[in-house]
mmCIF file of C-alpha atoms and ligand atoms in Angstrom:
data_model
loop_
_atom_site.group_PDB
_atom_site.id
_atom_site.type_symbol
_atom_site.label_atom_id
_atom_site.label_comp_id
_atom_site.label_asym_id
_atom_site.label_seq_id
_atom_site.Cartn_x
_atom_site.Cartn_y
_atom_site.Cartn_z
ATOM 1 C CA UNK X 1 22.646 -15.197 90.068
ATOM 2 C CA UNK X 2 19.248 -14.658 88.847
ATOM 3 C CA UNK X 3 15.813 -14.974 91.436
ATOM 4 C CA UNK X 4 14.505 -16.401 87.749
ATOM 5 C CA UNK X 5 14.249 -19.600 86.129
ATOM 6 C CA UNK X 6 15.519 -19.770 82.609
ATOM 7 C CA UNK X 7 12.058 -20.334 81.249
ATOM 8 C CA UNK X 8 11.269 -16.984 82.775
ATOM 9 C CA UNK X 9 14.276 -15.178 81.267
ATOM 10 C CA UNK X 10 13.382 -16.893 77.954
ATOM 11 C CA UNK X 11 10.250 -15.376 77.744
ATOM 12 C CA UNK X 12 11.070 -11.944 79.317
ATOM 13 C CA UNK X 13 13.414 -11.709 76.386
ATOM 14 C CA UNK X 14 11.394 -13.162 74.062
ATOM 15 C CA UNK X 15 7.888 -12.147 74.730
ATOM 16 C CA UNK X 16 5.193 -14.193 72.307
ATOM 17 C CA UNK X 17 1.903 -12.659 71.143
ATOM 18 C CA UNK X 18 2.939 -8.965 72.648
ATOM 19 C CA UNK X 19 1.269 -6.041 71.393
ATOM 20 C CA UNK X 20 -2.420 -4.794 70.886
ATOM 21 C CA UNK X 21 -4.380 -7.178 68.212
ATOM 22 C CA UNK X 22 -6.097 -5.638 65.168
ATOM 23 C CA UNK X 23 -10.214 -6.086 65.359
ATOM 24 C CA UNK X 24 -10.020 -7.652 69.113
ATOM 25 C CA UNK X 25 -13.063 -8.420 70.334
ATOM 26 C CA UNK X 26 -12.510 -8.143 73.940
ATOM 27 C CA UNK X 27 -9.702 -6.430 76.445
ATOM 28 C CA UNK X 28 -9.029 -7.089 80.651
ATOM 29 C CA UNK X 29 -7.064 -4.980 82.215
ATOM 30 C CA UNK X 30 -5.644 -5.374 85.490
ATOM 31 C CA UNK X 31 -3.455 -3.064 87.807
ATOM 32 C CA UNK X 32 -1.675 -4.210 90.717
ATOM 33 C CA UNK X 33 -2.027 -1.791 93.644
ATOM 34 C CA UNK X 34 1.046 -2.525 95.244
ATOM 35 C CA UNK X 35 3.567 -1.809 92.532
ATOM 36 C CA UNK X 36 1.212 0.202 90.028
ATOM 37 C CA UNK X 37 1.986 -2.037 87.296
ATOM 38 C CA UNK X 38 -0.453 -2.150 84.481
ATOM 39 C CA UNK X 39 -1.250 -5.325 82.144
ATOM 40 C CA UNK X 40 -4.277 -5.811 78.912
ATOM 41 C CA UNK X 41 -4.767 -8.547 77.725
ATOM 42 C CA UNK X 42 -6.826 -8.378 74.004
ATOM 43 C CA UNK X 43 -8.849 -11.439 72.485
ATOM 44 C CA UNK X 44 -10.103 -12.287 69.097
ATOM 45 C CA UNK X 45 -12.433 -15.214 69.331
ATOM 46 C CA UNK X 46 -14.305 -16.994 66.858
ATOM 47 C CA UNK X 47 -16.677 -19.692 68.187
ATOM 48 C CA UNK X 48 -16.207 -19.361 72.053
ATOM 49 C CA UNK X 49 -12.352 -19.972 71.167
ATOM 50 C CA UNK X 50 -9.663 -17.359 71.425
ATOM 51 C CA UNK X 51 -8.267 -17.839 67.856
ATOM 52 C CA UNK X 52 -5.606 -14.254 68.674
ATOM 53 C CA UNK X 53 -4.245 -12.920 71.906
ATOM 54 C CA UNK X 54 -2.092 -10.267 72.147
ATOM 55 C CA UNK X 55 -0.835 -7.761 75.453
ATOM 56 C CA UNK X 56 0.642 -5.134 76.810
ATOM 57 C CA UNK X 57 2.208 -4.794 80.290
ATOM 58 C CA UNK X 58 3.872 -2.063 81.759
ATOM 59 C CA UNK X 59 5.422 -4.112 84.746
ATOM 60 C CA UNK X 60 8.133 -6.246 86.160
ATOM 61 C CA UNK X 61 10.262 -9.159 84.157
ATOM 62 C CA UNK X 62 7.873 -11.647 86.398
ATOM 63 C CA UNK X 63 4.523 -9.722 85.078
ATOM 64 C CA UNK X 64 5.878 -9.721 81.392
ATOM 65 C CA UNK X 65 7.186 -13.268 81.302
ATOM 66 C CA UNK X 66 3.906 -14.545 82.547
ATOM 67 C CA UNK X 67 1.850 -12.546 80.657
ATOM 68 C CA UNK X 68 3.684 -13.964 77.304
ATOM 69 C CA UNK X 69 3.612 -17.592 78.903
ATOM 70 C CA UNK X 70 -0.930 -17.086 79.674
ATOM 71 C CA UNK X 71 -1.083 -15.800 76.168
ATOM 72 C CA UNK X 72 0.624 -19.186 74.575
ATOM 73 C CA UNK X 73 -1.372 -21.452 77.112
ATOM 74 C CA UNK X 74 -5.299 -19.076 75.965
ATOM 75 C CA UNK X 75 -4.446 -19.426 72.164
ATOM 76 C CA UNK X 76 -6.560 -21.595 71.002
ATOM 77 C CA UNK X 77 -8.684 -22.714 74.164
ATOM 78 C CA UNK X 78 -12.343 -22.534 74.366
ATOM 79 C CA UNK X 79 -13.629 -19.871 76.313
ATOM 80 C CA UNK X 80 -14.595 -22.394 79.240
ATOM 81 C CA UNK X 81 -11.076 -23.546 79.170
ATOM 82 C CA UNK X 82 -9.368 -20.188 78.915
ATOM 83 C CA UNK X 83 -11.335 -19.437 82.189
ATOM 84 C CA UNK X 84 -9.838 -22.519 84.215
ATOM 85 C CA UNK X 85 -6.194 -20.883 84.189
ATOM 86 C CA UNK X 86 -4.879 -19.995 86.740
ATOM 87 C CA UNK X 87 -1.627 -18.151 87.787
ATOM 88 C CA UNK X 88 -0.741 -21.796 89.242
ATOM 89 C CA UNK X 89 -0.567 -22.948 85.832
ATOM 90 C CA UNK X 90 1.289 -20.506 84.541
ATOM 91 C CA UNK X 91 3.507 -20.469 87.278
ATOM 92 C CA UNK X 92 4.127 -24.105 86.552
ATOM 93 C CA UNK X 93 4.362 -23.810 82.853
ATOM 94 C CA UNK X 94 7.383 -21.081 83.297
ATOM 95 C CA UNK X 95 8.958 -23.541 86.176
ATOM 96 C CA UNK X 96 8.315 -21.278 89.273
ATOM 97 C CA UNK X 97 8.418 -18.430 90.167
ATOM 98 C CA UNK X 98 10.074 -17.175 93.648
ATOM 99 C CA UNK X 99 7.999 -16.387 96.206
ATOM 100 C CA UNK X 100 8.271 -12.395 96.510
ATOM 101 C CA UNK X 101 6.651 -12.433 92.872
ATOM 102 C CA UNK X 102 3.958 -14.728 92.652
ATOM 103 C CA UNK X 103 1.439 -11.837 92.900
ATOM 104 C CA UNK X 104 2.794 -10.436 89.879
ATOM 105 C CA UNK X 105 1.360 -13.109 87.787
ATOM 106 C CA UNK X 106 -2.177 -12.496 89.192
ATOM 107 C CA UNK X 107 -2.126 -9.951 86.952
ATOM 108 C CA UNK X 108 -2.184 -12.148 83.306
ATOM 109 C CA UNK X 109 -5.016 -14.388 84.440
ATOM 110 C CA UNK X 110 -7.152 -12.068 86.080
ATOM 111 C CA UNK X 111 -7.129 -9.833 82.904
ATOM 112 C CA UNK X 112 -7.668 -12.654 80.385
ATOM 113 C CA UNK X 113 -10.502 -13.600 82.918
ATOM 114 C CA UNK X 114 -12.026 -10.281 82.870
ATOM 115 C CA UNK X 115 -11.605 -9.907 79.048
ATOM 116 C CA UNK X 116 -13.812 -12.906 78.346
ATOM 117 C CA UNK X 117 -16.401 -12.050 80.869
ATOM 118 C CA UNK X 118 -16.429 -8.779 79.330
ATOM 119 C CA UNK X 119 -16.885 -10.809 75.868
ATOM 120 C CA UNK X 120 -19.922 -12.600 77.169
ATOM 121 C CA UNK X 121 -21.740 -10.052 78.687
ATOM 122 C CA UNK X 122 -21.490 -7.846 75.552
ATOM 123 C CA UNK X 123 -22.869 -11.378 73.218
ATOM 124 C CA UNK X 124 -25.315 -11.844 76.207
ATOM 125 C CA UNK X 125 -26.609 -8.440 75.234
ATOM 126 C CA UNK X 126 -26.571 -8.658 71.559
ATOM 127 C CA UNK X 127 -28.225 -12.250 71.527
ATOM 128 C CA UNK X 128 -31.140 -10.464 74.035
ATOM 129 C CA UNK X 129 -31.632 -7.644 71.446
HETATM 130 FE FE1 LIG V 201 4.554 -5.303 89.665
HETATM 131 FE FE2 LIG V 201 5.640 -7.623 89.316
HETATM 132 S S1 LIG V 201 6.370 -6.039 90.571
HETATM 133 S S2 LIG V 201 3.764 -6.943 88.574
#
């Protein structure tokens, strides 16, 4: 029997919005010390909304299936709302995930996080010039 829920499996096997976006205009990337798995997470946004996400994780079925379900819940958020996920939500959204892998899906919202901060300090800059 599977530690999974079949939303999990469904998007393991199905990933949505994987792969590196053409013209991005921001990437987060986040490692996770413990297992030395590796997630980006790419945005397009045209604006303050992520119109395009796309991703690439080298990691675990839990860091891949909650990578795919952050990039469905980002597409088309504001950047304000983008920022408000957490991996709570997207631990809901996929119907739990057991215990021992929770901290694999820090890993999606803590890179989409860092990709839009990244965003705004590089528009802070040009709007300053
Ligand atoms: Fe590394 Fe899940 S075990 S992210």
């Amino acid at each position: 029997m599977s530690i999974y829920t079949e939303k999990v499996l469904e998007h393991f096997k199905n990933p949505r919005n994987q792969g590196k976006i053409k013209d991005y205009d921001s990437f987060g990337e986040k490692g996770n010390p413990v297992c030395g798995d590796v997630m980006h997470i790419y945005i397009k946004v045209e604006n303050d909304k992520i119109v395009d996400i796309g991703w690439e994780t080298m990691g675990c079925a839990a860091a891949i299936a909650t990578t795919s379900m952050l990039s469905e819940l980002a597409k088309g958020k504001s950047l304000d709302e983008a920022m408000k996920l957490t991996k709570q939500d997207v631990s809901d959204e996929l119907e739990g995930l057991p215990p021992v892998k929770m901290h694999c899906s820090n890993l999606a919202a803590e890179a989409l996080h860092e990709a839009i901060k990244k965003y705004r300090e590089k528009n802070k800059k040009k709007k300053t010039k």
